[in-house]
Short mmCIF file of C-alpha atoms in Angstrom, two decimals:
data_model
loop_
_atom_site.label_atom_id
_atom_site.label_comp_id
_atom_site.label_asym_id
_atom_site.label_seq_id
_atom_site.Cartn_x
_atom_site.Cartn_y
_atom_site.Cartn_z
CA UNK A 200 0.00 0.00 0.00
CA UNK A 201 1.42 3.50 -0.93
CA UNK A 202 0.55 6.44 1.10
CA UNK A 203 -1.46 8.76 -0.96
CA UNK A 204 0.36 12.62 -0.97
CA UNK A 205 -0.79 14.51 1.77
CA UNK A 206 -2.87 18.46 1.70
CA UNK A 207 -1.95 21.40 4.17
CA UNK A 208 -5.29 22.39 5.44
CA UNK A 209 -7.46 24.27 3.40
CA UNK A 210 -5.06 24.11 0.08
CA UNK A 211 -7.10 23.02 -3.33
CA UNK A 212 -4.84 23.49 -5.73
CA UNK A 213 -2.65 20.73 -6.46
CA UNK A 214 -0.44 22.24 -8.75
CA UNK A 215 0.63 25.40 -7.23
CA UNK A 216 0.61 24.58 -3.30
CA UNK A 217 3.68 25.04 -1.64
CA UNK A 218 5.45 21.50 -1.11
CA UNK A 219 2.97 19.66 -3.67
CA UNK A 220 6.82 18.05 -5.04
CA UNK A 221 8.20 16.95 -1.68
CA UNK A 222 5.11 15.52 -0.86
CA UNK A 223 4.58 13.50 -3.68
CA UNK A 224 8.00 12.12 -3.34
CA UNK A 225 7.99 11.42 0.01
CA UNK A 226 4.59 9.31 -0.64
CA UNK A 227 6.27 7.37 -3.16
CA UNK A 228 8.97 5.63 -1.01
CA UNK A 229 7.29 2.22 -0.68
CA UNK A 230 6.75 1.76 -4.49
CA UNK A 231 10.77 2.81 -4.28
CA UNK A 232 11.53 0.59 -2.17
CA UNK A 233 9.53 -2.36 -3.91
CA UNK A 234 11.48 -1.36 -6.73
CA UNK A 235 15.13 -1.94 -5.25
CA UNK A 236 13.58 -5.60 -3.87
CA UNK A 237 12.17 -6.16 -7.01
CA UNK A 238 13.82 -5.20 -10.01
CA UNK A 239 17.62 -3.85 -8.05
CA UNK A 240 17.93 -6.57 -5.72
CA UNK A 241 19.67 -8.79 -8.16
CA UNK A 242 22.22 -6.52 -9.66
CA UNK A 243 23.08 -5.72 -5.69
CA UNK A 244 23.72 -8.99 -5.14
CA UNK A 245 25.81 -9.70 -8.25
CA UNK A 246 28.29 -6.29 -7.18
CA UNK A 247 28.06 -7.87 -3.75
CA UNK A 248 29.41 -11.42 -4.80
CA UNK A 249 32.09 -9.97 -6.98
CA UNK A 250 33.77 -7.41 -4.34
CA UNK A 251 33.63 -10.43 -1.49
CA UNK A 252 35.45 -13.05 -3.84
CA UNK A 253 38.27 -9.87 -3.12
CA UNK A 254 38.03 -9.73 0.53
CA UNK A 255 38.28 -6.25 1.40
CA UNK A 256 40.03 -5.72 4.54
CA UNK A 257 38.87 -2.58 5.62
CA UNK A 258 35.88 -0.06 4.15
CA UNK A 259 36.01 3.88 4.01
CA UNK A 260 32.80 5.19 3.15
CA UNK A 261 32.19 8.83 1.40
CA UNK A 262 29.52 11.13 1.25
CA UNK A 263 28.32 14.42 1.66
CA UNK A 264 25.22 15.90 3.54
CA UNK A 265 21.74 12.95 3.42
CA UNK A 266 24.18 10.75 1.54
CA UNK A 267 26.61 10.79 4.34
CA UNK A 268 24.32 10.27 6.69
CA UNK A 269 23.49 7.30 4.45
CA UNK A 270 27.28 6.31 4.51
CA UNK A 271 26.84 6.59 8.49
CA UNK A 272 24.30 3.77 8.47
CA UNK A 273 26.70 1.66 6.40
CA UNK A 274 29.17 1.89 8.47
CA UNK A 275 27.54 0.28 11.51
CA UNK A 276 26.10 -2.00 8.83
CA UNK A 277 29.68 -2.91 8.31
CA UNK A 278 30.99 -3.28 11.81
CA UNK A 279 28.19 -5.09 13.29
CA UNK A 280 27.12 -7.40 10.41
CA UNK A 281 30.27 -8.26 8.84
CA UNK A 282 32.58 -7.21 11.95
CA UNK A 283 35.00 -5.33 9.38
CA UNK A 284 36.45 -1.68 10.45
CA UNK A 285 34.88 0.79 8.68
CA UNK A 286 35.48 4.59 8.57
CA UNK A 287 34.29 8.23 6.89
CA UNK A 288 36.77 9.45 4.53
CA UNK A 289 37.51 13.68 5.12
CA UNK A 290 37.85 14.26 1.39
CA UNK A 291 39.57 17.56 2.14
CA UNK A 292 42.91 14.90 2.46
CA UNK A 293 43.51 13.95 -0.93
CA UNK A 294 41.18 17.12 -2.69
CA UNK A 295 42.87 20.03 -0.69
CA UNK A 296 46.36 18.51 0.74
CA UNK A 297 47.05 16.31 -2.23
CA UNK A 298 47.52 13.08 0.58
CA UNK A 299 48.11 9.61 -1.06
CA UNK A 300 47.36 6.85 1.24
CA UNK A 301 47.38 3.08 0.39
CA UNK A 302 44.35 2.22 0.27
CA UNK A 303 45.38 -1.73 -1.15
CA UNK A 304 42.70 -4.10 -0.50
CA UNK A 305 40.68 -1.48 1.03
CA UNK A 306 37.08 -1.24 -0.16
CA UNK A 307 35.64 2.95 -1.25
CA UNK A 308 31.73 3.18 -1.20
CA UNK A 309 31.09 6.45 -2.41
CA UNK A 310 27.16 7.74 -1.88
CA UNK A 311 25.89 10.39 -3.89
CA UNK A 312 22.15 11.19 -5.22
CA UNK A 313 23.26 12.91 -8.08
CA UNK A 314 27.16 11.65 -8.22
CA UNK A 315 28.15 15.16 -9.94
CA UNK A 316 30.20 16.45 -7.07
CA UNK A 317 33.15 16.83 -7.92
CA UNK A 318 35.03 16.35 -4.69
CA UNK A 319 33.13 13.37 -4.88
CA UNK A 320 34.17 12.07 -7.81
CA UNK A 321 37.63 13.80 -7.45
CA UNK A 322 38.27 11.74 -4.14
CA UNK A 323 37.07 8.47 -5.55
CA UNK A 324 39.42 8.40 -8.85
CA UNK A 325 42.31 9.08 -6.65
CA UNK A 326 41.32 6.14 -4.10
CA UNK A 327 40.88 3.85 -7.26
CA UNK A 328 44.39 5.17 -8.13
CA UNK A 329 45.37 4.29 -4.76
CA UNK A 330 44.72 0.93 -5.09
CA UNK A 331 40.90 0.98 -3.39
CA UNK A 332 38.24 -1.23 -4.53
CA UNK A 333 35.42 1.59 -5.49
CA UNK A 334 32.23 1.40 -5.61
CA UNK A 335 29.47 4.31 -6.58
CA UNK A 336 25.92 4.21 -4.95
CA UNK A 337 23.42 7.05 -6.92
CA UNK A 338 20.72 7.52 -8.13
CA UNK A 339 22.43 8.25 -11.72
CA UNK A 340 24.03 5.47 -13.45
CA UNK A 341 24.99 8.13 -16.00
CA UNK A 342 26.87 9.70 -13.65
CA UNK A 343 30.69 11.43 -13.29
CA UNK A 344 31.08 9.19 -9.94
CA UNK A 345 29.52 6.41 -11.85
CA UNK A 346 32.02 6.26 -14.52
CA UNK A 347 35.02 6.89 -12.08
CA UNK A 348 34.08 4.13 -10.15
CA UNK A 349 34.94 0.20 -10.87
CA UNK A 350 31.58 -0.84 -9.26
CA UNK A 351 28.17 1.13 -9.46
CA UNK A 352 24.96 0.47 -7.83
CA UNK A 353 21.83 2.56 -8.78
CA UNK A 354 19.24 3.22 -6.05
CA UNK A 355 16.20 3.45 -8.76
CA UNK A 356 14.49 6.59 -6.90
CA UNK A 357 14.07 7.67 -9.82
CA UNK A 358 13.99 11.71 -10.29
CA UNK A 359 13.91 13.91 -7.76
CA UNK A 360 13.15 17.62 -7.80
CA UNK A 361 12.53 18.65 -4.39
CA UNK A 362 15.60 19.93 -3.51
CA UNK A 363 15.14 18.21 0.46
CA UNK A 364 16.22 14.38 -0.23
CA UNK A 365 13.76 12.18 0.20
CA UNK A 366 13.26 9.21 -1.09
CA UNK A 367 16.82 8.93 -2.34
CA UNK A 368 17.71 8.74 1.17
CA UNK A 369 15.54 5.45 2.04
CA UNK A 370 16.79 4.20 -1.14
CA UNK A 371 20.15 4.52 -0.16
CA UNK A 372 20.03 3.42 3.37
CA UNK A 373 18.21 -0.14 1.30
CA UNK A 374 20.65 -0.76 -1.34
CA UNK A 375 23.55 -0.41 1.50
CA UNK A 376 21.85 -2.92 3.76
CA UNK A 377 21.40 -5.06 0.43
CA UNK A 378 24.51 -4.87 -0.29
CA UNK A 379 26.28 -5.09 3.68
CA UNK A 380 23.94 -8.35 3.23
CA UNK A 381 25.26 -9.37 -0.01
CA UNK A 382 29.07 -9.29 1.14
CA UNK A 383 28.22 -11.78 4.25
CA UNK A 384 26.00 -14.38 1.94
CA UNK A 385 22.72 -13.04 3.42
CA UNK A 386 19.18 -12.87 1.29
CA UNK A 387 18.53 -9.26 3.22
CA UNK A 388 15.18 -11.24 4.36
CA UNK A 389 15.10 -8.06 6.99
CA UNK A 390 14.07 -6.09 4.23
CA UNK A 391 11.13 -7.89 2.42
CA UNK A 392 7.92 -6.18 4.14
CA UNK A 393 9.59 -2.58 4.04
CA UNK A 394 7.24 -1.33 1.46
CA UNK A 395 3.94 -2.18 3.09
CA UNK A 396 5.30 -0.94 6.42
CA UNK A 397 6.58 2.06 5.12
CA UNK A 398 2.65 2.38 3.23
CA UNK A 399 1.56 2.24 6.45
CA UNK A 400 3.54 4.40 8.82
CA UNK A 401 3.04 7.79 5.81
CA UNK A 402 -0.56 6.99 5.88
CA UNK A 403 -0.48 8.15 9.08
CA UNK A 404 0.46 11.56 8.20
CA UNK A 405 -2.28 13.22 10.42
CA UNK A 406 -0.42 12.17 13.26
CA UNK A 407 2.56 14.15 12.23
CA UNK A 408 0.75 17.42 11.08
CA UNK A 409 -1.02 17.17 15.07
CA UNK A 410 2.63 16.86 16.46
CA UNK A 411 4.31 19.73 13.94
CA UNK A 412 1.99 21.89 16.14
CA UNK A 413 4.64 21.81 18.83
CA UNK A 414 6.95 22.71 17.26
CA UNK A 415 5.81 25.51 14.56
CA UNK A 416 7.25 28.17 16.82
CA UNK A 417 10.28 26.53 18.44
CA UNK A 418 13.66 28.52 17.89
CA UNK A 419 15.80 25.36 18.55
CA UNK A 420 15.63 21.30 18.71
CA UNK A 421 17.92 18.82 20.04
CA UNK A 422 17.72 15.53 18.40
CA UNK A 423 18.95 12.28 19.96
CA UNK A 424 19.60 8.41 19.44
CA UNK A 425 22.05 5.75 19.93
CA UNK A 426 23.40 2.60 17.14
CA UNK A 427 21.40 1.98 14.18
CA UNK A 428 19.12 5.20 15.07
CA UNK A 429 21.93 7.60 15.40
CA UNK A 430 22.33 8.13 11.09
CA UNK A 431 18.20 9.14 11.53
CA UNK A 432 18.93 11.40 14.28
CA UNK A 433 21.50 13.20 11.86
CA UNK A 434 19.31 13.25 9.02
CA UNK A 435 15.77 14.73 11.04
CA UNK A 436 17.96 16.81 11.86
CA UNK A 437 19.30 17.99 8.09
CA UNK A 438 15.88 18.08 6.65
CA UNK A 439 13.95 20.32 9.65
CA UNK A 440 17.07 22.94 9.21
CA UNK A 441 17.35 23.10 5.14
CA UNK A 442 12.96 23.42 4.95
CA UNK A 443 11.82 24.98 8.34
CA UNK A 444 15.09 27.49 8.98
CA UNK A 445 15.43 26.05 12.76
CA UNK A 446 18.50 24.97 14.14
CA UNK A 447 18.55 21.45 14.96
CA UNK A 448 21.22 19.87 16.53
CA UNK A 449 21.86 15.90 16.51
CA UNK A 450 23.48 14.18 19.45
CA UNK A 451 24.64 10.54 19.70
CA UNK A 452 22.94 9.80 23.78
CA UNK A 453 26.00 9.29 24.63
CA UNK A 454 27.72 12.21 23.13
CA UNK A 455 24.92 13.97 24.82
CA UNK A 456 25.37 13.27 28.35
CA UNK A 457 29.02 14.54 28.21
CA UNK A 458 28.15 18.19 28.60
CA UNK A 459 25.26 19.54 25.97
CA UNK A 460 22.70 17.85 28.51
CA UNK A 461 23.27 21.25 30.06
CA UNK A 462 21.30 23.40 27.77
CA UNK A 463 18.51 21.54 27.96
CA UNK A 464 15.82 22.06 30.28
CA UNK A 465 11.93 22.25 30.10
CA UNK A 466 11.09 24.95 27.24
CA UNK A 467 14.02 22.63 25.05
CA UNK A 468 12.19 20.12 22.70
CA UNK A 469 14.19 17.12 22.43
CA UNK A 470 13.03 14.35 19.94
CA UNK A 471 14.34 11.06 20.60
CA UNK A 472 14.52 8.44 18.03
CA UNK A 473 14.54 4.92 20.02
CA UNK A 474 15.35 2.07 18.12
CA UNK A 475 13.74 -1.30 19.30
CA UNK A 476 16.74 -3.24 20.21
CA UNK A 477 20.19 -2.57 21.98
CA UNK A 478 20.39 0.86 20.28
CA UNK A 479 17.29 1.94 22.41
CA UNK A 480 18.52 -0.27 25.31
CA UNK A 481 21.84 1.80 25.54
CA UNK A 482 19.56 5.16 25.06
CA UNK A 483 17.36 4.11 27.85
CA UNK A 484 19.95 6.20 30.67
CA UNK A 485 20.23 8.79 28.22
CA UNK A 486 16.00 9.22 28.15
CA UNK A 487 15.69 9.11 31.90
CA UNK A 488 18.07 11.92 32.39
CA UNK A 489 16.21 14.36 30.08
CA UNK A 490 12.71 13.38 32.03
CA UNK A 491 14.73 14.64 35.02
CA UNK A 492 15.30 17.52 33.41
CA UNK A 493 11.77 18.03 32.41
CA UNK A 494 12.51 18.55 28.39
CA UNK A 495 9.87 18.26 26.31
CA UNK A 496 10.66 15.24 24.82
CA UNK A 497 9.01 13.13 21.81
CA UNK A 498 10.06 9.83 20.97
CA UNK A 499 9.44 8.19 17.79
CA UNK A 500 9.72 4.38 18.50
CA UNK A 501 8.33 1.89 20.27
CA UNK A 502 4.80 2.35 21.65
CA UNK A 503 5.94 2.23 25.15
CA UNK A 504 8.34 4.51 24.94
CA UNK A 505 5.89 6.94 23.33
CA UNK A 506 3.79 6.17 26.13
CA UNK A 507 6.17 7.50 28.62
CA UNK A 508 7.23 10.54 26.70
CA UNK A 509 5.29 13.63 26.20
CA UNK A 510 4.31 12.54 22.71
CA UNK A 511 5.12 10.83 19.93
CA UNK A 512 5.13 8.74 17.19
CA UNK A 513 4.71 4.68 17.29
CA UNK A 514 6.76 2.78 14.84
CA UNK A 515 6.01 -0.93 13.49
CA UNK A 516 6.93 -3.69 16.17
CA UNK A 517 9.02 -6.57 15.09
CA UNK A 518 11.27 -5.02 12.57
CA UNK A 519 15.08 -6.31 12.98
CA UNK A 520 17.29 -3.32 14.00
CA UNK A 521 19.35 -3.19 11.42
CA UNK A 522 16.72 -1.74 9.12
CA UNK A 523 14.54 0.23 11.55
CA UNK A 524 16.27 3.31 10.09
CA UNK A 525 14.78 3.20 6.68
CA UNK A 526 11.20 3.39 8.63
CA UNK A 527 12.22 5.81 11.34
CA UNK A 528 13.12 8.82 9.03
CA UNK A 529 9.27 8.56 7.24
CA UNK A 530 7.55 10.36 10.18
CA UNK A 531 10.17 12.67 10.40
CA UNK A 532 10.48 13.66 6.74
CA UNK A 533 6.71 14.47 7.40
CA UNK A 534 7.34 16.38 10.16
CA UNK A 535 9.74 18.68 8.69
CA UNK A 536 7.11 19.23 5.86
CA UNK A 537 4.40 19.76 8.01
CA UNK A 538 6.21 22.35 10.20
CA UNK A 539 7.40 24.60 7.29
CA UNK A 540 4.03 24.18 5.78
CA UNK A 541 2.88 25.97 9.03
CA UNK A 542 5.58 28.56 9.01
CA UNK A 543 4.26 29.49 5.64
CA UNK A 544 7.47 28.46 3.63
CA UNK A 545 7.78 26.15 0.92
CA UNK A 546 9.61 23.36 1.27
CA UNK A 547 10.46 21.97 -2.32
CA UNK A 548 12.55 25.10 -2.38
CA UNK A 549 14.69 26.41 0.84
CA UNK A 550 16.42 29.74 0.02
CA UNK A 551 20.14 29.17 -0.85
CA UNK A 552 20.31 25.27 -1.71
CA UNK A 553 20.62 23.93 -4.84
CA UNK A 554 19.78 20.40 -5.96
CA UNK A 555 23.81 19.58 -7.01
CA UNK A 556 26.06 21.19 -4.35
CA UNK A 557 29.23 20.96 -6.28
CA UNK A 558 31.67 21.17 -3.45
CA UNK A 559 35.99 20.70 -4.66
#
């Protein structure tokens, strides 16, 4: 089931409301994501098979803004799947300082929607020269990145033109667990109800627009999680800053408790993203400290733990941890539409972004 695109209140005209392009690609996620099961899972798999059979010893992972935060998620795909080290590359080494490190044996996943940055695609022909296994995830197979990179994997989001990322980003967070699942042998059986779930949870989309009502007027946010939920927590916090203008600052739970606990108190929203498993487990101190501190806080999660907060949103029970993420973000892509709706600003075009940032 696909979510059908959702209306501000009292807006008739389809064509010319403000947001009428992020909101019909934010609807069409679960048909995007019954795509990449469908028709990309194969071709994931093959890449997959073919960069084992090399045995990578290490992985550096590369992107910039959503896709990093997409990179983010691979990495603790990487370290707690397939127990390899991962890391984020700093570009800024080899496009500003000219560094050469040997990067033998080591494995390059560059993410990029469009994969026409050229610091990204700068950064990954001098890893392939460097002796790196490289590998391109877009959503452009026609891409600069694409053709500088040995191995390519195409997201099939198909076009975008919101310039807030969307449904690239769920794309991107599947095809990396496809292909984290791919390198160990596994069928990514984690993944196979996605789509309906994801149906499901934007359906609920008058949920969200009742909670964006908190938060219409707010001058700052703090947004929190631990593991798996930490990459969501960095990317709520992207898309509420490029569309609704208000600062929003992300904070692994643990990060948190070593001194920016301070500024919160009980006028500071806090949303907490609480993955069910040992990522919510190890948030768990982190939640109890911030009751103390009476912050208004709103979990999306579990439904007990929305229970216990001041609101929230409940996510889907029984979905393994390792792909929570890609069902955690939907609620809060509507939430950062729903609260510049309210602000009266349009959110398929934030002042000062463009759709290619092409960074050096």
């Amino acid at each position: 089931m696909s979510a059908q695109p959702f209306l501000p209140h009292g807006t008739q005209d389809l064509d010319h409301r403000p947001g009428r392009i992020m909101a019909a690609e934010i609807a069409q996620q679960p048909d995007v994501l019954r795509r990449i099961l469908d028709e990309g899972a194969p071709r994931i798999h093959a890449v997959a098979t073919e960069i084992a059979a090399r045995n990578p010893r290490f992985v550096l992972l590369t992107g910039r803004g959503t896709s990093d935060n997409a990179a983010l998620y691979a990495k603790y795909l990487v370290e707690v799947l397939l127990g390899r080290p991962a890391g984020l590359t700093s570009m800024s080494t080899t496009t500003a300082y000219g560094a050469t490190p040997d990067l033998t044996d080591c494995l390059v996943i560059t993410v990029s929607q469009s994969g026409g940055s050229p610091d990204l695609v700068a950064s990954t022909r001098a890893a392939r020269e460097a002796g790196a296994i490289t590998l391109a995830v877009t959503n452009n197979a026609a891409s600069p990145l694409a053709e500088v990179s040995e191995f390519h994997i195409d997201v099939l989001a198909g076009p975008e033109k919101a310039l807030p990322a969307t449904k690239t980003y769920t794309a991107e967070l599947l095809a990396l667990y496809l292909f984290v699942e791919g390198l160990r042998g596994g069928d990514g059986a984690a993944a196979k109800g996605l789509p309906e779930l994801a149906g499901a949870v934007l359906a609920r989309h008058d949920e969200v627009r009742q909670l964006a009502e908190r938060y219409r007027f707010a001058q700052r946010l703090v947004i929190t999680s631990r593991g798996y939920g930490y990459p969501t927590a960095r990317e709520a916090a992207l898309k509420l800053m490029e569309t609704t203008y208000i600062p929003a600052t992300p904070f692994s739970g643990a990060d948190l408790l070593h001194g920016p606990l301070a500024m919160v108190d009980n006028v500071s929203p806090v949303i907490a993203i609480v993955p069910d498993g040992r990522g919510g487990e190890a948030l768990q101190p982190v939640l109890d400290r911030l009751r103390g501190r009476g912050a208004d806080l709103v979990v999306v999660g579990q439904q007990a733990q929305v229970d216990a907060a001041s609101a929230g949103f409940a996510l889907p029970g029984g979905v393994p941890e390792e792909v929570q993420p890609i069902l955690e973000i939907l609620p809060l892509q509507l939430l950062a539409y729903e609260v510049t709706i309210a602000r009266g600003q349009d959110p398929d075009a934030p002042r000062a972004l463009a759709k290619v940032t092409e960074t050096h």
